[in-house]
Tab-separated table of C-alpha atoms in Angstrom:
chain	number	residue	atom	x	y	z
A	1	UNK	CA	0.196	0.305	-0.376
A	2	UNK	CA	2.671	2.217	0.703
A	3	UNK	CA	4.677	1.564	-2.055
A	4	UNK	CA	1.729	2.143	-4.224
A	5	UNK	CA	0.754	5.478	-2.515
A	6	UNK	CA	4.516	6.559	-3.022
A	7	UNK	CA	4.098	5.543	-6.606
A	8	UNK	CA	1.296	7.512	-7.472
A	9	UNK	CA	2.736	10.322	-5.710
A	10	UNK	CA	5.763	10.274	-7.708
A	11	UNK	CA	3.581	9.469	-10.618
A	12	UNK	CA	1.096	12.481	-9.796
A	13	UNK	CA	4.566	15.297	-9.397
A	14	UNK	CA	5.505	13.978	-12.991
A	15	UNK	CA	1.978	15.128	-14.069
A	16	UNK	CA	1.340	17.957	-11.960
A	17	UNK	CA	4.196	20.207	-14.136
A	18	UNK	CA	1.995	19.601	-16.969
A	19	UNK	CA	-1.281	20.651	-15.105
A	20	UNK	CA	0.912	24.512	-14.039
A	21	UNK	CA	2.034	25.021	-17.646
A	22	UNK	CA	-2.429	24.642	-18.286
A	23	UNK	CA	-4.370	28.198	-17.867
A	24	UNK	CA	-7.192	27.398	-15.264
A	25	UNK	CA	-10.639	28.552	-16.395
A	26	UNK	CA	-12.248	31.628	-14.434
A	27	UNK	CA	-13.103	29.632	-10.622
A	28	UNK	CA	-16.185	32.568	-9.481
A	29	UNK	CA	-18.576	29.833	-10.186
A	30	UNK	CA	-17.258	27.433	-7.554
A	31	UNK	CA	-19.345	28.357	-4.740
A	32	UNK	CA	-16.765	29.683	-1.287
A	33	UNK	CA	-17.298	26.389	0.512
A	34	UNK	CA	-16.377	23.932	-1.881
A	35	UNK	CA	-13.226	25.707	-2.275
A	36	UNK	CA	-12.281	25.505	1.125
A	37	UNK	CA	-12.571	22.149	1.753
A	38	UNK	CA	-10.824	21.624	-1.654
A	39	UNK	CA	-8.163	23.392	-0.112
A	40	UNK	CA	-8.520	21.765	3.415
A	41	UNK	CA	-8.127	18.144	1.386
A	42	UNK	CA	-4.835	19.498	-0.467
A	43	UNK	CA	-3.101	20.571	2.907
A	44	UNK	CA	-3.918	16.968	4.694
A	45	UNK	CA	-3.054	15.222	1.154
A	46	UNK	CA	0.393	16.706	1.623
A	47	UNK	CA	0.789	16.544	5.776
A	48	UNK	CA	-0.064	12.610	4.861
A	49	UNK	CA	2.664	12.336	1.530
A	50	UNK	CA	4.996	14.095	3.507
A	51	UNK	CA	5.210	11.996	6.450
A	52	UNK	CA	4.824	9.118	4.315
A	53	UNK	CA	8.024	10.457	2.439
A	54	UNK	CA	9.932	10.906	5.694
A	55	UNK	CA	9.183	7.433	7.095
A	56	UNK	CA	10.382	6.158	3.570
A	57	UNK	CA	13.487	8.034	3.931
A	58	UNK	CA	14.277	7.080	7.322
A	59	UNK	CA	13.651	3.570	6.743
A	60	UNK	CA	15.806	3.202	3.322
A	61	UNK	CA	18.724	5.297	4.868
A	62	UNK	CA	19.100	3.019	8.345
A	63	UNK	CA	18.896	0.004	5.564
A	64	UNK	CA	21.697	2.121	3.603
A	65	UNK	CA	23.934	2.525	6.962
A	66	UNK	CA	23.380	-0.953	8.352
A	67	UNK	CA	24.676	-1.780	5.441
A	68	UNK	CA	27.907	0.963	5.493
A	69	UNK	CA	28.561	-0.526	8.701
A	70	UNK	CA	28.730	-4.119	7.511
A	71	UNK	CA	31.085	-3.188	4.359
A	72	UNK	CA	33.438	-2.279	6.935
A	73	UNK	CA	33.496	-5.373	9.327
A	74	UNK	CA	33.456	-7.305	6.242
A	75	UNK	CA	36.500	-5.453	4.758
A	76	UNK	CA	38.201	-5.998	8.336
A	77	UNK	CA	37.577	-9.615	8.194
A	78	UNK	CA	40.158	-10.166	5.483
A	79	UNK	CA	43.547	-12.298	5.509
A	80	UNK	CA	40.856	-14.883	7.414
A	81	UNK	CA	41.028	-18.144	5.526
A	82	UNK	CA	42.483	-18.840	2.003
A	83	UNK	CA	39.397	-21.127	1.754
A	84	UNK	CA	37.229	-18.213	3.018
A	85	UNK	CA	38.262	-16.019	0.659
A	86	UNK	CA	36.631	-15.964	-2.476
A	87	UNK	CA	33.323	-16.178	-0.504
A	88	UNK	CA	34.005	-13.386	1.529
A	89	UNK	CA	34.518	-11.327	-1.678
A	90	UNK	CA	31.373	-11.822	-2.851
A	91	UNK	CA	29.813	-10.923	0.401
A	92	UNK	CA	31.557	-7.615	0.258
A	93	UNK	CA	30.341	-7.040	-3.674
A	94	UNK	CA	27.032	-7.958	-2.557
A	95	UNK	CA	26.805	-5.627	0.274
A	96	UNK	CA	28.316	-2.862	-1.433
A	97	UNK	CA	25.642	-2.824	-4.441
A	98	UNK	CA	22.871	-3.357	-2.054
A	99	UNK	CA	24.082	-0.958	-0.160
A	100	UNK	CA	23.997	1.619	-3.340
A	101	UNK	CA	21.357	0.475	-5.009
A	102	UNK	CA	19.379	1.317	-1.368
A	103	UNK	CA	21.647	5.164	-2.187
A	104	UNK	CA	20.581	5.752	-6.055
A	105	UNK	CA	16.699	4.919	-4.670
A	106	UNK	CA	16.892	7.413	-2.166
A	107	UNK	CA	18.893	9.668	-4.613
A	108	UNK	CA	16.107	9.505	-7.263
A	109	UNK	CA	12.794	9.320	-4.866
A	110	UNK	CA	15.499	13.166	-3.398
A	111	UNK	CA	15.335	11.577	-0.042
A	112	UNK	CA	19.175	11.121	-0.070
A	113	UNK	CA	21.524	13.279	2.422
A	114	UNK	CA	23.512	15.759	0.711
A	115	UNK	CA	26.549	13.453	0.504
A	116	UNK	CA	26.960	9.715	1.440
A	117	UNK	CA	27.834	8.169	4.774
A	118	UNK	CA	31.939	8.461	5.599
A	119	UNK	CA	33.625	5.559	6.993
A	120	UNK	CA	34.570	5.523	10.924
A	121	UNK	CA	37.285	4.143	12.659
A	122	UNK	CA	38.201	0.573	10.939
A	123	UNK	CA	37.794	-2.544	13.284
A	124	UNK	CA	41.467	-4.488	12.849
A	125	UNK	CA	41.689	-7.824	13.631
A	126	UNK	CA	45.556	-8.760	15.855
A	127	UNK	CA	45.578	-12.622	15.126
A	128	UNK	CA	44.278	-15.312	13.328
A	129	UNK	CA	41.818	-16.260	16.474
A	130	UNK	CA	40.020	-13.000	16.310
A	131	UNK	CA	39.529	-13.011	12.932
A	132	UNK	CA	37.828	-16.620	12.856
A	133	UNK	CA	35.534	-15.183	16.086
A	134	UNK	CA	34.763	-11.981	14.503
A	135	UNK	CA	33.881	-13.465	11.182
A	136	UNK	CA	31.229	-15.512	13.146
A	137	UNK	CA	30.083	-13.282	14.914
A	138	UNK	CA	29.743	-10.639	12.242
A	139	UNK	CA	27.776	-13.121	9.494
A	140	UNK	CA	25.504	-13.776	12.514
A	141	UNK	CA	25.129	-10.626	12.830
A	142	UNK	CA	24.814	-9.910	9.381
A	143	UNK	CA	22.503	-12.545	9.075
A	144	UNK	CA	19.748	-11.179	11.361
A	145	UNK	CA	19.567	-7.167	9.710
A	146	UNK	CA	19.226	-8.644	6.591
A	147	UNK	CA	16.329	-10.505	8.032
A	148	UNK	CA	15.248	-7.827	9.186
A	149	UNK	CA	16.166	-5.768	5.790
A	150	UNK	CA	13.889	-8.249	4.346
A	151	UNK	CA	10.415	-8.021	6.414
A	152	UNK	CA	11.239	-4.111	5.954
A	153	UNK	CA	11.342	-4.000	2.008
A	154	UNK	CA	8.709	-6.552	2.608
A	155	UNK	CA	6.216	-4.473	4.484
A	156	UNK	CA	7.059	-1.194	2.283
A	157	UNK	CA	6.826	-2.873	-0.734
A	158	UNK	CA	3.180	-4.600	0.566
A	159	UNK	CA	-0.489	-4.135	-1.359
């Protein structure tokens, strides 16, 4: 429902520029009560659409921030083991691609912050044991995060 409402809003905004160019006829024949009620409805719809946009922005922003965090954590696992290197590389690319897609969607919707997030302090593992233990923890937390992301995206896609 929310995604459909957002699509309708975007469709409407695309048509709005065409409607602005069309001259309106005289409104003197319309009752004042109708005009006032129409203005009230427009303000309510604008407030509802702004609330929806803010919620979507927050949702997508949190998803992007979480993926950005996991990009750094996965980078810290580099060198965990030669056997896991290809899987880790693929996972890093997938997480980066997902984060990029979310960022691009936020930009397309005009909801992206002025600048992308900057990396914070980089986590470093000083021993092979720390990398292996960290790998287990990062993989488990990433799995939980992705399950939550899946539920959020499914919720937003519901009609």
